[in-house]
Short mmCIF file of C-alpha atoms and ligand atoms in Angstrom, two decimals:
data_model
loop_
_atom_site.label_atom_id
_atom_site.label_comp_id
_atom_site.label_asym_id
_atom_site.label_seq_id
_atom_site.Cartn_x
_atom_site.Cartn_y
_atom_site.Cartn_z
CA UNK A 179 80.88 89.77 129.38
CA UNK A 180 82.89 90.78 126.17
CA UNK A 181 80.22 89.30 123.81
CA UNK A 182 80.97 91.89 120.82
CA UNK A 183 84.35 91.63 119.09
CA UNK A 184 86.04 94.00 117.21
CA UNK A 185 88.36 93.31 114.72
CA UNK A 186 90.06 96.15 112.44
CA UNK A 187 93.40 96.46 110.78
CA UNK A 188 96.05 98.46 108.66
CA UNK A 189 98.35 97.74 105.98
CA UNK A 190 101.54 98.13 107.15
CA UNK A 191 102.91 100.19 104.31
CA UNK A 192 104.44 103.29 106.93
CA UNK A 193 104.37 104.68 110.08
CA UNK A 194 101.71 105.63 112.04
CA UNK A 195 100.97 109.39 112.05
CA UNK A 196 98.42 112.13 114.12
CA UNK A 197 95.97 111.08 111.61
CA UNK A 198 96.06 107.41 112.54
CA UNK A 199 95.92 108.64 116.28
CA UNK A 200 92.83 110.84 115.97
CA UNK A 201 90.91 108.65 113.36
CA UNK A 202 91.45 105.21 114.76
CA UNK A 203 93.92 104.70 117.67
CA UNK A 204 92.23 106.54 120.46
CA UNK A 205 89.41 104.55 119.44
CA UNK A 206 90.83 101.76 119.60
CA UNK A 207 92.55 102.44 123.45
CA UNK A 208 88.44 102.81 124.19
CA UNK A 209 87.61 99.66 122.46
CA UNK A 210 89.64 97.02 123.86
CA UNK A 211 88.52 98.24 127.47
CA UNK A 212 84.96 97.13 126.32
CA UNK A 213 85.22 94.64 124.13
CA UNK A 214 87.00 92.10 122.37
CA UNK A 215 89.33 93.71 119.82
CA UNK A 216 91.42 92.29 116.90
CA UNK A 217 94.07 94.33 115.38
CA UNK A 218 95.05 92.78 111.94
CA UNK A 219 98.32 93.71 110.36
CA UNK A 220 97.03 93.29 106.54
CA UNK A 221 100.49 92.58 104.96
CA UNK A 222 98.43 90.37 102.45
CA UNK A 223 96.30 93.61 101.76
CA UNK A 224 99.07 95.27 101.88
CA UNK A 225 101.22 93.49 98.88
CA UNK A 226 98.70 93.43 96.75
CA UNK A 227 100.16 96.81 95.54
CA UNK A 228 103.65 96.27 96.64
CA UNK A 229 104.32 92.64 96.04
CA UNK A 230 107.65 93.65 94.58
CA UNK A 231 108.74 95.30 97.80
CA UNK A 232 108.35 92.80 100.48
CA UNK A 233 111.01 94.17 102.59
CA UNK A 234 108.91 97.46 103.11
CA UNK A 235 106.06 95.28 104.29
CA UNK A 236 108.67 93.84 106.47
CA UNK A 237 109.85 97.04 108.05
CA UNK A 238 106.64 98.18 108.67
CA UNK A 239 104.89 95.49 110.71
CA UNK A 240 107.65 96.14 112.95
CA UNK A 241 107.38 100.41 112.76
CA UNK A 242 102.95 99.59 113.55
CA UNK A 243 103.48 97.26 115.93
CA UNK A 244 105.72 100.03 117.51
CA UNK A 245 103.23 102.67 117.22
CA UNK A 246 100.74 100.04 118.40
CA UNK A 247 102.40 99.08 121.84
CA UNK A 248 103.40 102.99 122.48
CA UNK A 249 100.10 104.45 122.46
CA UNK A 250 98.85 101.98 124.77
CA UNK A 251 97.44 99.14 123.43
CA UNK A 252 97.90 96.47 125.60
CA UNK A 253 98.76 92.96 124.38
CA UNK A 254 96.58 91.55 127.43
CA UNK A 255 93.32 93.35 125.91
CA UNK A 256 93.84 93.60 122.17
CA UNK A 257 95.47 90.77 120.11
CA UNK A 258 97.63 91.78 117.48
CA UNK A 259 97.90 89.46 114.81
CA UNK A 260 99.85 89.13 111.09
CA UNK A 261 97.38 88.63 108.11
CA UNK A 262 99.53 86.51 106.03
CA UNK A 263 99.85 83.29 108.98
CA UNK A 264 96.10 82.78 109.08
CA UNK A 265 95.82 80.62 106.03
CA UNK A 266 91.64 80.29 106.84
CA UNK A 267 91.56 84.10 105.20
CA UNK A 268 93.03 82.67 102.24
CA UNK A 269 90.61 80.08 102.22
CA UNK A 270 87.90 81.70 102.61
CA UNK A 271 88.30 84.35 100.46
CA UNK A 272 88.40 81.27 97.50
CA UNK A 273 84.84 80.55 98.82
CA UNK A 274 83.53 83.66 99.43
CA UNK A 275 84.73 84.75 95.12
CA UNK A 276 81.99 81.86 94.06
CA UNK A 277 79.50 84.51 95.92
CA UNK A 278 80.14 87.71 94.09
CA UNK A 279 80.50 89.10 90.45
CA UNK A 280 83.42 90.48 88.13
CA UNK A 281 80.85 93.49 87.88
CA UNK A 282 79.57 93.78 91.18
CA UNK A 283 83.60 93.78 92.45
CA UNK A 284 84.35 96.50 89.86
CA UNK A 285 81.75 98.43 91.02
CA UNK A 286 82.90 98.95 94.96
CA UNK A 287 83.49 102.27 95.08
CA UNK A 288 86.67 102.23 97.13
CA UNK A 289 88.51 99.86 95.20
CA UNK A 290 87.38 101.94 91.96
CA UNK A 291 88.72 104.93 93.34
CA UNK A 292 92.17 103.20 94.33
CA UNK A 293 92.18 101.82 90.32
CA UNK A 294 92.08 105.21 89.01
CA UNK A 295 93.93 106.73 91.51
CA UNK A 296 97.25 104.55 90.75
CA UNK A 297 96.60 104.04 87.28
CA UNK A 298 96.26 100.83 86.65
CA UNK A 299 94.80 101.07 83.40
CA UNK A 300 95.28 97.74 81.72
CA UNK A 301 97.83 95.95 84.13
CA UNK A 302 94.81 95.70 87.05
CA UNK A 303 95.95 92.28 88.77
CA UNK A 304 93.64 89.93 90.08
CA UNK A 305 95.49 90.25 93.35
CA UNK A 306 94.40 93.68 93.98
CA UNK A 307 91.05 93.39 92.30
CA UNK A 308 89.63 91.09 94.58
CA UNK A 309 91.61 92.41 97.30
CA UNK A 310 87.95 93.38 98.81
CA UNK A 311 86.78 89.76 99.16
CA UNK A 312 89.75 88.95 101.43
CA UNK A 313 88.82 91.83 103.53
CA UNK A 314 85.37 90.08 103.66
CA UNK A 315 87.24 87.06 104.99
CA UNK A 316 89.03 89.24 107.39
CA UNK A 317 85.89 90.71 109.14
CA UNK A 318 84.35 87.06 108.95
CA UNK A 319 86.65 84.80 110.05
CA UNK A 320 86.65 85.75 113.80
CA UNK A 321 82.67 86.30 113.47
CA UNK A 322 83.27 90.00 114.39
CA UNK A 323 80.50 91.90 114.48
CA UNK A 324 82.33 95.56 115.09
CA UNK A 325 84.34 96.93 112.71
CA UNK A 326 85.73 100.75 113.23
CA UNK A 327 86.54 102.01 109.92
CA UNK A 328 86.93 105.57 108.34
CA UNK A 329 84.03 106.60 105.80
CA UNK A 330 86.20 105.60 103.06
CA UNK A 331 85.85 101.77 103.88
CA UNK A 332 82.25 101.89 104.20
CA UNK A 333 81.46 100.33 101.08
CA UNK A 334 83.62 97.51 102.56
CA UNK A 335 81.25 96.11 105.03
CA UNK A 336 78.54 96.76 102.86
CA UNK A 337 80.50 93.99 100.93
CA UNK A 338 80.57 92.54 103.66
CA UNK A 339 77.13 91.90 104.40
CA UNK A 340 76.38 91.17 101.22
CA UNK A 341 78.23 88.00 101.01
CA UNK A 342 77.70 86.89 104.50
CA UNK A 343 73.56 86.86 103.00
CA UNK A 344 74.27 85.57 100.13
CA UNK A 345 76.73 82.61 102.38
CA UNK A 346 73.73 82.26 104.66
CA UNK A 347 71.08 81.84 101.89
CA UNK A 348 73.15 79.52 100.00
CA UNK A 349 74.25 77.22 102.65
CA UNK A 350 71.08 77.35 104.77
CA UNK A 351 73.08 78.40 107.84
CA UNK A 352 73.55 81.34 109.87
CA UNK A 353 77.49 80.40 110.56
CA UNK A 354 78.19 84.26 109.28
CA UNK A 355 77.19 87.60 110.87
CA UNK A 356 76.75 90.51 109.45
CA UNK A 357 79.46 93.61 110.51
CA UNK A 358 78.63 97.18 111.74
CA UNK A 359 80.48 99.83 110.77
CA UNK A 360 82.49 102.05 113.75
CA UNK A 361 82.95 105.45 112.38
CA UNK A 362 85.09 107.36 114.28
CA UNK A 363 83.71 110.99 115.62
CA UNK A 364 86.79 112.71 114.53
CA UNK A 365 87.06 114.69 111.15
CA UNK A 366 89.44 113.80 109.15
CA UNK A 367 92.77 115.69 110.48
CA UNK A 368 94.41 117.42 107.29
CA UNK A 369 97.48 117.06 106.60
CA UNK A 370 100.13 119.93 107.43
CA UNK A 371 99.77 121.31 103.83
CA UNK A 372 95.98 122.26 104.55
CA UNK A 373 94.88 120.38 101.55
CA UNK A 374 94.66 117.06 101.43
CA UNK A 375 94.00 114.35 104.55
CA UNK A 376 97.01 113.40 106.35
CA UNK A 377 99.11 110.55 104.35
CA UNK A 378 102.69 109.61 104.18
CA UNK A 379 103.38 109.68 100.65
CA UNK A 380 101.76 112.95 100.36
CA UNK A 381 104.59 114.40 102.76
CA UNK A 382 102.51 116.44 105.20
CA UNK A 383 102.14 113.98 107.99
CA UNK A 384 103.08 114.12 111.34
CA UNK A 385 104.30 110.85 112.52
CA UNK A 386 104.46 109.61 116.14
CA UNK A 387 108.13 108.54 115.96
CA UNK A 388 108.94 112.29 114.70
CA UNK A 389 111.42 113.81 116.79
CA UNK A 390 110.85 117.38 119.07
CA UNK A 391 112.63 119.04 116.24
CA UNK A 392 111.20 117.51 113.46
CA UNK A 393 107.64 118.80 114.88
CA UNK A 394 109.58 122.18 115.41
CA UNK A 395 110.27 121.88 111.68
CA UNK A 396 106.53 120.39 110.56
CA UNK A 397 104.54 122.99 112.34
CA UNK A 398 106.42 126.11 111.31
CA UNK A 399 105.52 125.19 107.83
CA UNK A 400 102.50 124.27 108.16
CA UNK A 401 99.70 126.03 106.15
CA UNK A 402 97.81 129.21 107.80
CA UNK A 403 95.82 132.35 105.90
CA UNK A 404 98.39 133.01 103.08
CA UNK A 405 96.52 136.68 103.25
CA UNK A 406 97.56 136.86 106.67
CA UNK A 407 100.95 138.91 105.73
CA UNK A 408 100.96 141.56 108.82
CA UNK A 409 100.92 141.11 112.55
CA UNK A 410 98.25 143.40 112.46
CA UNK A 411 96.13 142.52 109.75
CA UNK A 412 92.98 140.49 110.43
CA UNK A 413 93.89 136.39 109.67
CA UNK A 414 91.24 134.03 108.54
CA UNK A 415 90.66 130.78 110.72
CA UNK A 416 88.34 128.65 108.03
CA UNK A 417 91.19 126.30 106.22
CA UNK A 418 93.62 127.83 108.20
CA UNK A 419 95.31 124.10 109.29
CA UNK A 420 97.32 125.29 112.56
CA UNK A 421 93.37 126.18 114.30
CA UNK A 422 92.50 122.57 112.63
CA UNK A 423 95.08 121.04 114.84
CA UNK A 424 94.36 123.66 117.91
CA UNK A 425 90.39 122.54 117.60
CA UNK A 426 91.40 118.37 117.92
CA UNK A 427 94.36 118.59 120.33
CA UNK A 428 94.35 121.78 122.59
CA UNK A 429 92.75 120.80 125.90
CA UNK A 430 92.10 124.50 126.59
CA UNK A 431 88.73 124.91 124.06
CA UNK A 432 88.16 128.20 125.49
CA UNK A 433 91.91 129.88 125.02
CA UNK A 434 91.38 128.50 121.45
CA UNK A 435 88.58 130.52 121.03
CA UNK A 436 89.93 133.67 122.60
CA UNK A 437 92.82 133.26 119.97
CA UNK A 438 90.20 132.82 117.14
CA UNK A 439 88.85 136.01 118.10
CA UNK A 440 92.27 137.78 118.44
CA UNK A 441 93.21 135.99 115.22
CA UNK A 442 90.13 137.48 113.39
CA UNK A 443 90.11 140.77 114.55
CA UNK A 444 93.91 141.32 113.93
CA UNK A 445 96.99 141.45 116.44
CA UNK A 446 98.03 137.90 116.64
CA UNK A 447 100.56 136.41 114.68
CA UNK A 448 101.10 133.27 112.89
CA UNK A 449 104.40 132.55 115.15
CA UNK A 450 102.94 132.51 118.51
CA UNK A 451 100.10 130.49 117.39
CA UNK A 452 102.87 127.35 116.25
CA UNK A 453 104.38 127.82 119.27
CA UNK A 454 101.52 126.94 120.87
CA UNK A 455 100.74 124.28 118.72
CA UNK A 456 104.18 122.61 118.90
CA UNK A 457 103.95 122.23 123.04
CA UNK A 458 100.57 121.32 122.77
CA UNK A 459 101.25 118.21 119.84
CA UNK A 460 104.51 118.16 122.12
CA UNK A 461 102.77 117.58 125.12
CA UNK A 462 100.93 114.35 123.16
CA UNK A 463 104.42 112.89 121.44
CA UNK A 464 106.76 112.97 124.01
CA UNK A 465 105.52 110.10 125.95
CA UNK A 466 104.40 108.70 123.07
CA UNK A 467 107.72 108.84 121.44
CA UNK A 468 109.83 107.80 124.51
CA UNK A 469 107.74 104.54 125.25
CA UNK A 470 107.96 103.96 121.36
CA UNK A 471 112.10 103.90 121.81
CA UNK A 472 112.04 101.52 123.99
CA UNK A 473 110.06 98.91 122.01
CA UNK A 474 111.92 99.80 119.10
CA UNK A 475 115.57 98.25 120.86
CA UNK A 476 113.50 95.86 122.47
CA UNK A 477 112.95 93.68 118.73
CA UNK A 478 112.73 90.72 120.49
CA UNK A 479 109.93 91.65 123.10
CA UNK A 480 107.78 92.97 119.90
CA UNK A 481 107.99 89.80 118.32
CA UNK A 482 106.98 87.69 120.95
CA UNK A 483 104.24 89.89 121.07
CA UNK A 484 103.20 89.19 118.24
CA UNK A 485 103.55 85.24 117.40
CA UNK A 486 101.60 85.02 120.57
CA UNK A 487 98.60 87.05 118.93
CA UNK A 488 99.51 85.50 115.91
CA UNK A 489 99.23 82.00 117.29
CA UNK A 490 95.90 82.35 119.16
CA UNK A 491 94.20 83.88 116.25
CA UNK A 492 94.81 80.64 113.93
CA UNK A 493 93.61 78.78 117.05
CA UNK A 494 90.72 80.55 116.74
CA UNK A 495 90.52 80.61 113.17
CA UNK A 496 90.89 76.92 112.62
CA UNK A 497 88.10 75.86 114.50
CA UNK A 498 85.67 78.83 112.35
CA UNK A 499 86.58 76.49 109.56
CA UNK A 500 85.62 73.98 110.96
CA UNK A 501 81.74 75.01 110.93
CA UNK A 502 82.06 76.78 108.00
CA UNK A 503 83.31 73.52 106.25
CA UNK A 504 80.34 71.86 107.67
CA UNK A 505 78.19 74.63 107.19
CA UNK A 506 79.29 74.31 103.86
CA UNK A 507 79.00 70.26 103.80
CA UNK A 508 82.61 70.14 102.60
CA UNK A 509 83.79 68.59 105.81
CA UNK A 510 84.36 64.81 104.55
CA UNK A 511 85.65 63.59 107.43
CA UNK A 512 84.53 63.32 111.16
CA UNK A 513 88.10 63.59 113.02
CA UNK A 514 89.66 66.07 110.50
N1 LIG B 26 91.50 98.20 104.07
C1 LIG B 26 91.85 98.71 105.37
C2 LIG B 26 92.61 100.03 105.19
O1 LIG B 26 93.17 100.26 104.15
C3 LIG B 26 92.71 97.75 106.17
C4 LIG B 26 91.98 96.49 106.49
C5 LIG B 26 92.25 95.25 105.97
C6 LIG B 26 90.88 96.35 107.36
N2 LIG B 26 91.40 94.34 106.50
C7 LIG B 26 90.53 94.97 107.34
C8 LIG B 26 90.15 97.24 108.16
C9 LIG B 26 89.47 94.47 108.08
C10 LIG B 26 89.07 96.74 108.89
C11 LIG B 26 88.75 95.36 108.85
O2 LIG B 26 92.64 100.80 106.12
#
């Protein structure tokens, strides 16, 4: 019954925060009730730009796997697996680089953003400029054929397809399938500064191991209408981030709009509007945060959890290889 599968991932390079939980794990809760789903921690991906700090990748499988478990994603539906111990993604990424050019790599508009966005000027390693091939590998390997994804990673399954046409064509086979993208209905949640998207080294997220008071803290600075200076005066709601977070995460859509209106016309301060927003992101968190707790002193439990995954996805993955070596007429022997 669950023909499609669905395979997506993270680097685990921090915490999970509200923008993770709009954008991709609600989705996910959804997805593994219909399908097949694959949850990848990319710690390859992920040193690629931090191979010098292993012990953050480290941490962080741990902290995801965490977030993972607490909002309900259920080791029985989804498997959770660690990049790095499924050495056919290595593999196949060697393949898949015969199948693609320097120029057509430099040209994938995600990784060239990422380039010029840590400044890699002349010290670009191969590592992290072919970091998009292994992704290929990633989506292949398990022949998924859903992939949920935010906009920004859409030029990654055009990659994607690409190859898998070009691995078709030159092998005469159709061992590969081509990926659709999942994008997720939610806008992109800002962060709490009101400028950029939600992201931990920007310092305006909103992570779902924060503490009541650290939520206290993160929504009473969080941006509003810096013309907004009076009680009385009328407050603007366009940009203004706390009616951002009201619009995704207060159940009550028509109170929201009754305090747009009261907003606009004048009356309504900025105060009583956080404290709504605080019980309302509260509301979310708590359970959230409680069930995380309890994986996080149970180490052991989260481990297991993940081996197991671990292990049945290089089950898996070893017999792909298998027809893709043949597909490929690389398999030499019969009983290998
Ligand atoms: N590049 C993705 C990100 O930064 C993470 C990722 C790695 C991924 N491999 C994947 C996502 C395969 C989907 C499918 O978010």
């Amino acid at each position: 019954m669950k023909k499609n599968i669905v395979l997506t991932g993270d680097r685990p390079t921090g915490p999970l925060h509200l923008g993770h939980y709009v954008g991709s794990l609600l989705n996910r809760l959804h997805l593994q009730e219909k399908y097949q789903q694959f949850v990848m921690l990319a710690d390859v991906q992920a040193l690629t730009d931090n191979f010098d700090n292993p012990e953050k990748i480290r941490q962080n499988i741990f902290e995801v796997t965490c977030d993972y478990l607490a909002v309900g994603i259920d080791p029985s539906k989804t498997t959770i697996f660690i990049q790095s111990y499924i050495p056919q993604i290595a593999e196949l990424t060697i393949f898949y680089l015969n199948l693609v050019t320097e120029n057509r790599l430099k040209r994938n508009p995600t990784l060239k953003s990422e380039i010029l966005q840590k400044g890699y000027g002349d010290n670009l390693t191969m590592g992290f400029l072919i970091y998009p091939i292994s992704q290929v590998a990633d989506i292949t390997f398990l022949r998924a054929n859903l992939v949920p994804v935010g906009e920004d990673q859409l030029p990654m399954i055009e990659q994607t397809n690409e190859i898998v046409r070009a691995f078709n064509r030159t092998y005469q086979t159709d061992v590969l399938i081509e990926a659709e993208a999942i994008i997720s209905p939610v806008p992109r949640l800002p962060g709490t500064d009101g400028k950029n998207k939600m992201g931990k080294s920007l310092g305006n997220a909103i992570f779902l191991s924060d503490t009541a008071d650290e939520i206290v803290k993160k929504v009473r600075s969080m941006y509003t209408d810096p013309d907004h200076l009076k009680i009385s005066d009328p407050g603007k709601i366009e940009g203004n981030t706390v009616f951002s977070y009201l619009d995704v995460f207060d159940p009550d859509k028509a109170e929201v709009e009754r305090l747009k209106e009261h907003y606009q016309r004048g009356g309504l301060g900025d105060v009583v509007l956080k404290r709504r927003l605080t019980d309302v992101l509260d509301t979310i968190l708590k359970p959230i945060r409680d069930r995380r707790k309890e994986f996080y002193s149970n180490k052991d439990y989260v481990y297991k959890i993940l081996e197991e995954g671990t292990r049945h996805t290089e089950d898996l993955a070893r017999e792909r290889m298998k027809m893709i070596r043949k597909a490929m007429k690389i398999n030499y022997f019969d009983n290998y």
